[in-house]
C-alpha positions in Angstrom: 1.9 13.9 -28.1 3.3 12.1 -31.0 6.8 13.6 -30.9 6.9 13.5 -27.4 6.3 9.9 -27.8 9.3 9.8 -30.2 11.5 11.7 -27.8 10.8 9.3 -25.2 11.1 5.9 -27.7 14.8 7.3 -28.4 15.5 8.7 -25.1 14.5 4.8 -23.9 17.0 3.2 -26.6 19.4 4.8 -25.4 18.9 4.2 -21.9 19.2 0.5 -22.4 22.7 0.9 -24.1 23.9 3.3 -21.2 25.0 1.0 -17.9 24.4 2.1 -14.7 27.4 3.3 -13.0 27.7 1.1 -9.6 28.0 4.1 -7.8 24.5 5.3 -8.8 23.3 1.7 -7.9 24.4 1.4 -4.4 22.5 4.4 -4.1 19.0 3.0 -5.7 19.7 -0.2 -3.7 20.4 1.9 0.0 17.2 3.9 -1.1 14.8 1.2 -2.5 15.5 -0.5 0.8 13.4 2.2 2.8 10.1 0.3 1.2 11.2 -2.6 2.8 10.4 -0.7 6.1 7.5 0.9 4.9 5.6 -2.0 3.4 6.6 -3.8 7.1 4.2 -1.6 8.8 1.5 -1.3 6.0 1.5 -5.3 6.1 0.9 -5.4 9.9 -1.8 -2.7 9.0 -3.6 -4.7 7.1 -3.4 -7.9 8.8 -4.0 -6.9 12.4 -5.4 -3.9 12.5 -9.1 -4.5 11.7 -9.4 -6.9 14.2 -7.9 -4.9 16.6 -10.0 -2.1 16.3 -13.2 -4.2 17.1 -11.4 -5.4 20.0 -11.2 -2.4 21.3 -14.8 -2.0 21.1 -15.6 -0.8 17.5 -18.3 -2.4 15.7 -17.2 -4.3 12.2 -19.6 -1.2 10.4 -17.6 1.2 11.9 -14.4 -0.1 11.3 -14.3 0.4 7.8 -14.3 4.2 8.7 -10.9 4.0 11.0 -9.6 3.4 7.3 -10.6 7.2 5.9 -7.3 8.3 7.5 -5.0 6.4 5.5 -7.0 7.6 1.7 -7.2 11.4 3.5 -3.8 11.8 4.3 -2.7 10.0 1.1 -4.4 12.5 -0.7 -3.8 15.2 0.6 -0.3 14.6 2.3 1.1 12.8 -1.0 0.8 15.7 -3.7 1.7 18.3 -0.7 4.7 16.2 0.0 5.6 15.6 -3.4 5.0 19.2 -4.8 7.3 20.8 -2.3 9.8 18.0 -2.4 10.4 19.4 -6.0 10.6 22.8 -5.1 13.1 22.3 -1.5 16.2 23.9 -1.5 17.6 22.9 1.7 21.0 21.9 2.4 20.1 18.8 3.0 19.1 18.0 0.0 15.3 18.3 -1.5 14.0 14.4 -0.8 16.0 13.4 2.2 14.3 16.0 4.9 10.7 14.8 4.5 12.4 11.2 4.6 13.8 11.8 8.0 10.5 13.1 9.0 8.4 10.6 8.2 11.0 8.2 9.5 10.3 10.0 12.9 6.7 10.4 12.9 6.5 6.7 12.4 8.3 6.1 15.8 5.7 8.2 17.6 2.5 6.6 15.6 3.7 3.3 16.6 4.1 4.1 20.2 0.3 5.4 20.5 -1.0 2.2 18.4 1.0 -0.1 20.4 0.2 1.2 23.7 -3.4 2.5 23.1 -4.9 -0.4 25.4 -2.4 0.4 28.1 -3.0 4.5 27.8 -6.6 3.8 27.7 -6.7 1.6 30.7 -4.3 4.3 32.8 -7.1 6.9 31.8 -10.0 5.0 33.0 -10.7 2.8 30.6 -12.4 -0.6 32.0 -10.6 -3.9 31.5 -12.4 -7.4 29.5 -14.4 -7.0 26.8 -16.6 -3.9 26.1 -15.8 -0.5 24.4 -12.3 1.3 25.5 -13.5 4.2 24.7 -10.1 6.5 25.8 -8.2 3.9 23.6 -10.1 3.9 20.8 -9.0 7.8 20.8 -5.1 6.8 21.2 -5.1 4.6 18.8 -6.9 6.7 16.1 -4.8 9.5 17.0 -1.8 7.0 16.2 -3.4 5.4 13.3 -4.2 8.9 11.7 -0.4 10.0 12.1 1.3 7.0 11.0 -0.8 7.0 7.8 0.5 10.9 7.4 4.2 9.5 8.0 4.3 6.9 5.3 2.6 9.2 2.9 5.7 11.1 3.8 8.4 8.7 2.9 6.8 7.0 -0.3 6.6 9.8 -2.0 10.3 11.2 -1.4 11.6 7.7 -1.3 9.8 7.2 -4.9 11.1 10.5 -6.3 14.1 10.3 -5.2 14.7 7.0 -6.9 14.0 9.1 -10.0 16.0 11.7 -9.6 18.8 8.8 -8.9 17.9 7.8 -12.0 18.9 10.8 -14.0 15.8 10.8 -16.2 17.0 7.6 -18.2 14.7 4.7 -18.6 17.1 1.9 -18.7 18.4 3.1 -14.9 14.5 3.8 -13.7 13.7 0.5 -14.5 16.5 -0.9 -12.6 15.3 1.2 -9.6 11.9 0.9 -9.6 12.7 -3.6 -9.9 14.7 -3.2 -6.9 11.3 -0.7 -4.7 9.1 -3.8 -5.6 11.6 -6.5 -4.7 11.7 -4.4 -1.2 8.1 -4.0 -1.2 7.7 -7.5 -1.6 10.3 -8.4 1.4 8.6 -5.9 3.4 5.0 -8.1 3.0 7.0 -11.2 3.4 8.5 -10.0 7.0 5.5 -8.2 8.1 2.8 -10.9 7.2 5.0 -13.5 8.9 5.5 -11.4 11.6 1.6 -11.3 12.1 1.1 -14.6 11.7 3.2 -16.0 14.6 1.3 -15.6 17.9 4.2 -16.2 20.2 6.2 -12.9 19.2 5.5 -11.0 22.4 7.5 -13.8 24.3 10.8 -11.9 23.4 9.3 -8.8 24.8 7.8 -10.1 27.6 6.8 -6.4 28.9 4.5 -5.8 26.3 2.0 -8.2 27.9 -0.3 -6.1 30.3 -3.5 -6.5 32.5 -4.8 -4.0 29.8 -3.6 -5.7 26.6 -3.5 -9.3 25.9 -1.7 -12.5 24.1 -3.1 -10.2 20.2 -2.5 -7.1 21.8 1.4 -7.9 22.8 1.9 -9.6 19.8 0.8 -6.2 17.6 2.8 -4.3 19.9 5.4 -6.7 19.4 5.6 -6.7 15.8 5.6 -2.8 15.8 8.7 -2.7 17.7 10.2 -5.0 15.0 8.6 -2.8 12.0 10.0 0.5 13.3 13.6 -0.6 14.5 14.0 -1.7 10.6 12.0 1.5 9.5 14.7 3.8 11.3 17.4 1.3 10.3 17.0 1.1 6.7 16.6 4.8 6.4 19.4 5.9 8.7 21.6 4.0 6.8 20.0 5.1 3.5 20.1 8.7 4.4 24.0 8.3 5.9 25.1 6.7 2.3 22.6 8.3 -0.2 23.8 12.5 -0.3 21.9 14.4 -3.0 23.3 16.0 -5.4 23.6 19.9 -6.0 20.5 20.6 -8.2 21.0 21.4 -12.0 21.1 25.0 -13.0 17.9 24.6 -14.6 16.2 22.9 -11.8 17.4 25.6 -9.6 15.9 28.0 -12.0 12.5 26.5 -12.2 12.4 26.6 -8.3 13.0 30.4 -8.4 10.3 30.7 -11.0 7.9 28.7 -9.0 8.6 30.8 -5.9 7.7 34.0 -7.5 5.1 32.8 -8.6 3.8 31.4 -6.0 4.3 34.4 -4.0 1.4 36.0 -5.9 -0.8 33.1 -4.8 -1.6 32.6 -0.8 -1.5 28.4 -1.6 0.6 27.9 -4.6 0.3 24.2 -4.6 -3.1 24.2 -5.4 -2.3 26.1 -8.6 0.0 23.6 -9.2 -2.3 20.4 -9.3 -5.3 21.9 -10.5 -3.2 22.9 -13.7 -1.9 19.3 -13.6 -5.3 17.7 -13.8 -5.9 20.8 -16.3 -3.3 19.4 -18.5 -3.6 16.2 -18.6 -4.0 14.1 -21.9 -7.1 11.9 -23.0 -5.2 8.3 -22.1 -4.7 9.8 -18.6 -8.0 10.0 -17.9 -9.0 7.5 -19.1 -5.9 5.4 -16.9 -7.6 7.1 -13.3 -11.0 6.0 -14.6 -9.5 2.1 -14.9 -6.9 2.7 -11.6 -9.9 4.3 -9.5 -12.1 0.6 -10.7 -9.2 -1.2 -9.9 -8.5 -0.2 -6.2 -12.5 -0.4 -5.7 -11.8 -3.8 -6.5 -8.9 -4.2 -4.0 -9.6 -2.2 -1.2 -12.4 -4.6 0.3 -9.9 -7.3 0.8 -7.2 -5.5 1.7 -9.5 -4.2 4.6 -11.1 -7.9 6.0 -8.9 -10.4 4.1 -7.8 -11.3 7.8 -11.5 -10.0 9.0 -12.4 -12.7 6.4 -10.8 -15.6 7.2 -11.3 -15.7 10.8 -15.5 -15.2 10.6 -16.6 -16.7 7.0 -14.1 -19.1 7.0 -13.4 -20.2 10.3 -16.5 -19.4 12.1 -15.0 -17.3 14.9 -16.3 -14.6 16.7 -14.1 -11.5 17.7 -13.1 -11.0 21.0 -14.8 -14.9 21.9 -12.7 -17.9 21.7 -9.9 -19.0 19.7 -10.9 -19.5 16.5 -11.2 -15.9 15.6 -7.5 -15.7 16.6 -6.1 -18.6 14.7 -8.1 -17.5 11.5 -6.8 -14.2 11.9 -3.0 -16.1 12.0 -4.0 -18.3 9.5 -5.0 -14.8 7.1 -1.8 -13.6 8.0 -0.1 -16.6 6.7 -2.4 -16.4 2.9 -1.0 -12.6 2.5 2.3 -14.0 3.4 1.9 -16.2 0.7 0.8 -13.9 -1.5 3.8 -12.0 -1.0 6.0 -14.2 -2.1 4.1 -14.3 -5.4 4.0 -10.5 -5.6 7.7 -11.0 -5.4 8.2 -13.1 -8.3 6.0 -11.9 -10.2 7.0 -8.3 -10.3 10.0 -9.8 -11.5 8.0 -11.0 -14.1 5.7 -8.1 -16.1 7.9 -6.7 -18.3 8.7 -10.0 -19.5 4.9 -11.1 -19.5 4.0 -7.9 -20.8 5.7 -8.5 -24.8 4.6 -12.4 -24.7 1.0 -11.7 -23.9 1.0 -8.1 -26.3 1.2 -5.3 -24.0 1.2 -4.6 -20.2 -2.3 -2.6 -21.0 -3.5 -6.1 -22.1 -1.7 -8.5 -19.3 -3.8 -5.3 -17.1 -7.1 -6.1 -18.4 -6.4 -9.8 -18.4 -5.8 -9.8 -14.4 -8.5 -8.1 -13.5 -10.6 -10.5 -14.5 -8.5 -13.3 -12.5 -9.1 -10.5 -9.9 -12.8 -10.5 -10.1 -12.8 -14.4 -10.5 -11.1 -14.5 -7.0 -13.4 -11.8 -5.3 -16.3 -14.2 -6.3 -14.6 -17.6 -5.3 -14.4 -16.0 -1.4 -18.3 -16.8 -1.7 -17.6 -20.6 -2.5 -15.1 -21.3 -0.3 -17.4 -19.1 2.6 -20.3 -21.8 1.7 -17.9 -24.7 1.9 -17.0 -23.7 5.3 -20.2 -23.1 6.6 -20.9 -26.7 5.0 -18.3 -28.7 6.9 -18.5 -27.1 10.0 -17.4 -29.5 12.7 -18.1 -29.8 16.6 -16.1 -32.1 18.9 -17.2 -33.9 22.3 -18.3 -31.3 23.8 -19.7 -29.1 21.3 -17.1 -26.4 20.7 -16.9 -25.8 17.0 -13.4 -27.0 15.7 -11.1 -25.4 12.7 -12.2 -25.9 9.4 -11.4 -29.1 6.8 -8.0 -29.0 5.5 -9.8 -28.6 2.0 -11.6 -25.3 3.1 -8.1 -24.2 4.4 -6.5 -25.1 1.3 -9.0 -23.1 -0.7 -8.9 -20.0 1.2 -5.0 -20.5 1.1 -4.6 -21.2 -3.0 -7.0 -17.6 -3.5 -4.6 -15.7 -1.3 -1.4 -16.6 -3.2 -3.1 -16.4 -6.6 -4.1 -12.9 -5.8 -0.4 -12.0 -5.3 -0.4 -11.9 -9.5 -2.7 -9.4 -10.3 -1.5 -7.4 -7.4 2.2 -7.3 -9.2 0.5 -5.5 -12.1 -1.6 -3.2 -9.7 1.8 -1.7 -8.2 3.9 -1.6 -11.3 1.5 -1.0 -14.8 -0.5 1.8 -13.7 2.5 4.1 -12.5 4.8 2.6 -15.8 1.7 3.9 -18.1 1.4 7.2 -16.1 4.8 8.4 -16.6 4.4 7.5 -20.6 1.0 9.2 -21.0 1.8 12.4 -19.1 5.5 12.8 -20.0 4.9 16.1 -21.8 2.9 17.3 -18.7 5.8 19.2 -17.4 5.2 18.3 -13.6 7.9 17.8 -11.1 8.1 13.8 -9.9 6.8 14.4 -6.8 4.2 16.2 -8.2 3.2 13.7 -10.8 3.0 10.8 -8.8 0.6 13.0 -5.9 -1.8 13.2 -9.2 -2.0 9.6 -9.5 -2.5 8.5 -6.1 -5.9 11.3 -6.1 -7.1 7.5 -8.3 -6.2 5.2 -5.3 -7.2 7.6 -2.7 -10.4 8.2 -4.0 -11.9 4.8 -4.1 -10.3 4.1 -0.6 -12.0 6.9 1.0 -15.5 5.4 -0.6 -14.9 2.3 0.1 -14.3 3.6 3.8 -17.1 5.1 4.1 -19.4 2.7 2.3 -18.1 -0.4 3.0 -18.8 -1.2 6.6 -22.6 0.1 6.4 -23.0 -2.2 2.9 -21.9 -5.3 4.6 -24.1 -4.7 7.9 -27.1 -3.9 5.2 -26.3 -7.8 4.3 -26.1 -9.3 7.6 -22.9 -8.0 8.7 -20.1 -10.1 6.9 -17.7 -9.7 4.4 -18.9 -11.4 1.3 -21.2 -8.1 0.2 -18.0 -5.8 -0.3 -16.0 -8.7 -1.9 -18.8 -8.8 -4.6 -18.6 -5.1 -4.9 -15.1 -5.8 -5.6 -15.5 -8.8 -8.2 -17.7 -6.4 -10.1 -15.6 -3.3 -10.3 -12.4 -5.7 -11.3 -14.7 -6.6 -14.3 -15.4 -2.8 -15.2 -11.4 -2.5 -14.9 -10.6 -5.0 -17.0 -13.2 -3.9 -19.9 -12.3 -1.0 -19.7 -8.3 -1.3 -20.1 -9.2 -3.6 -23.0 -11.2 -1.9 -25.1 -10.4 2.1 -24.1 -7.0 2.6 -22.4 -4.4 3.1 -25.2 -1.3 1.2 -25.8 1.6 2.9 -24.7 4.4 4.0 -27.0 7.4 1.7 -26.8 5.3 -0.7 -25.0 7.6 -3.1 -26.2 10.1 -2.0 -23.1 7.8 -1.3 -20.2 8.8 -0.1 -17.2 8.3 -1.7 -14.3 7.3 1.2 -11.3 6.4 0.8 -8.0 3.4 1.0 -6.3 1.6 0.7 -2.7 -0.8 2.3 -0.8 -2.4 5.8 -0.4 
């Protein structure tokens, strides 16, 4: 490990010295762009979709479960994807067909989401409130593939990027600024998207007898989300053209193919001797990642959820409150992606004043777990200055609960910059002598995302209804394992070699 560490100090030095040729930049730029389409529809996601699926009839306790699809096919699509991504020998180039692919799967996803209400109602489904239960089935049919499909572009779009890169730190970092500047402007146009409730007015036919003022708007904001998806990549995919494999790439593929014709699933061979091989600090870097999104995925699942019942005391599916706190949600993780964005600008240069990115890790998951706990406060000073006008109809809450619930949003946006850059930066350093293609590599590391999604999924809707129903139990849940996180990147995850020059990689989810 210690002269791969060496190897990698010198091949970094030189990197820094090396420019990057402006062809090879236009290329990272047309391809980093693709996450600005992907992240689009990952923001809708997560701002509109859990309220959606309960007004289509599914209990809050169930909801959570919708959610398994997205940590399912992320683990098992990711790795697939990746692993014969490095092996592809077509014409076309190995990254750019399961690009396209996804690209296209997301078209249809989209359609079944956006029109599940409508397909339902044609099928029998009745209208007003009340389970739909025909459009339940669309849309999880939808939700299930478009999960698939973006698992299918991040993980070519991200490999790619390195293979762009030829290998040399000084160019990776430059790539992997420009995915999380893209990531960021995908949350920023997706979450403001979601929070403007008059975007079905320019598509007026997306308003139905079967779907409403949220439901057009969703459907709206889809259409927007998937004409820049095919956009970006179209045009990434028209300027980007691989090039030829190396000769010793080329050989490595013909040595994996024999060898996997002696096995009926080679790929499995190939991650379980990944895991097999990994080193002590990569273990111990899943053990902190898997605490880390146990921490997140709560409020990425009812941040929106959140806002609209704890903070504005609206019911889904009954009145208008529920609606504007949903918006007003919307608005706090459009906020908070404008500090992503500025901040993942930011790490590397945070990282040498504070003594390490492991250490600026550790420190931000204890702001995490401080901002998990602080939804409890401001929940309690809502429920405190609860107000009623005339004629008893409870109205929005204070501006000071607003502001609150607001300020914890964007503050969240800083840890959330180390959550999609450090781990991935630390991975490629601690298992650079692993010998695993990209794609393959990065499939291993998502198994620690995945994993705490799909428990989270499955546990987190029954936990809250244990507790009355809300979402304060998770968020504790999630306060708790940011503190393990932290701990644990303090006192047992190794500093990285050249940690002086860290590289700042992109992240998102599944």
């Amino acid at each position: 490990m210690e002269n791969g560490t060496k190897k990698l100090n010198n091949v970094s030095s030189l990197a820094v010295e090396q420019p990057l040729p402006k062809s090879k930049l236009w290329k990272i730029i047309m391809v980093a762009s693709i996450a600005a389409g992907v992240q689009f529809g990952w923001a809708l996601q997560l701002s509109l979709l859990t309220p959606y699926v309960q007004l289509l009839g599914i209990p809050h306790k169930f909801a959570s479960f919708i959610w398994l699809c997205g940590p399912i096919s992320g683990m098992i699509v990711q790795p697939v994807v990746g692993y014969y991504s490095d092996n592809c020998t077509s014409r076309f180039g190995r990254r750019r067909p399961f690009i396209a692919a996804g690209a296209a799967l997301v078209t249809i996803a989209v359609f079944l989401i956006g029109f599940a209400a409508d397909l339902g109602h044609s099928s029998g489904d009745p209208l007003g409130k009340g389970s739909k239960p025909r459009a339940i089935a669309v849309f999880v049919v939808g939700f299930w593939v478009l999960d698939v499909a973006n698992n299918m572009l991040q993980g070519p779009c991200r490999a790619l990027l390195a293979d762009l890169s030829g290998g040399k730190a000084g160019r990776m970092r430059t790539a992997n600024a420009f995915f999380s500047f893209f990531m960021a402007v995908g949350n920023v146009l997706g979450y403001a998207a979601g929070s403007y409730s008059r975007l079905y007015k320019i598509f007026p036919f997306s308003k139905t007898p079967a779907c409403d003022i949220y439901c057009a708007n969703l459907k709206s904001c889809f259409f927007i989300a998937v004409f820049l998806l095919l956009s970006l990549t179209t045009l990434a995919l028209t300027v980007v053209r691989e090039n030829e494999l190396p000769e010793k790439d080329e050989q490595e593929i013909d040595e994996k193919a024999a060898a996997g014709g002696k096995s009926k699933v080679p790929f499995f061979g190939e991650i379980f001797g990944a895991l097999k091989d990994l080193p002590r600090p990569m273990w111990i870097l899943l053990l902190v990642t898997c605490l880390n999104w146990i921490a997140w995925f709560p409020f990425f699942l009812y941040d929106t959820d959140w806002m609209a019942k704890e903070v504005y005391g609206g019911k889904v599916g009954d009145g208008r409150l529920y609606d504007l706190g949903v918006h007003a949600g919307a608005l706090g993780l459009l906020l908070n992606s404008v500090v992503l964005g500025f901040m993942s600008l930011s790490v590397e240069f945070l990282g040498k004043k504070i003594g390490g990115v492991k250490r600026l890790w550790g420190i931000l998951n204890f702001v995490l777990a401080v901002c998990m706990a602080l939804t409890v406060l401001v929940t309690k000073m809502a429920e405190k200055s609860r107000q009623y006008d005339a004629h008893g109809t409870l109205m929005a809450p204070t501006s000071g609960v607003k502001i609150g619930a607001l300020t914890l949003f964007a503050v969240l946006g800083i840890p959330l910059a180390v959550t999609f850059s450090v781990p991935f930066a630390l991975a490629s350093i601690f298992s650079s002598n692993a010998g695993s293609g990209q794609g393959l590599s990065l499939g291993v590391l998502n198994l620690a995302i995945v994993v705490p999604q799909m428990l989270v999924s499955i546990a987190g809707g029954p936990w809250d209804d244990l507790f009355g129903g809300g979402n304060l139990p998770g968020f504790i849940v999630g306060a708790v394992a940011a503190a393990a996180s932290g701990i644990l990147a303090l006192t047992m995850l190794p500093s990285p070699p050249a940690d002086a020059k860290p590289a700042t990689t992109m992240g998102g989810f599944h």
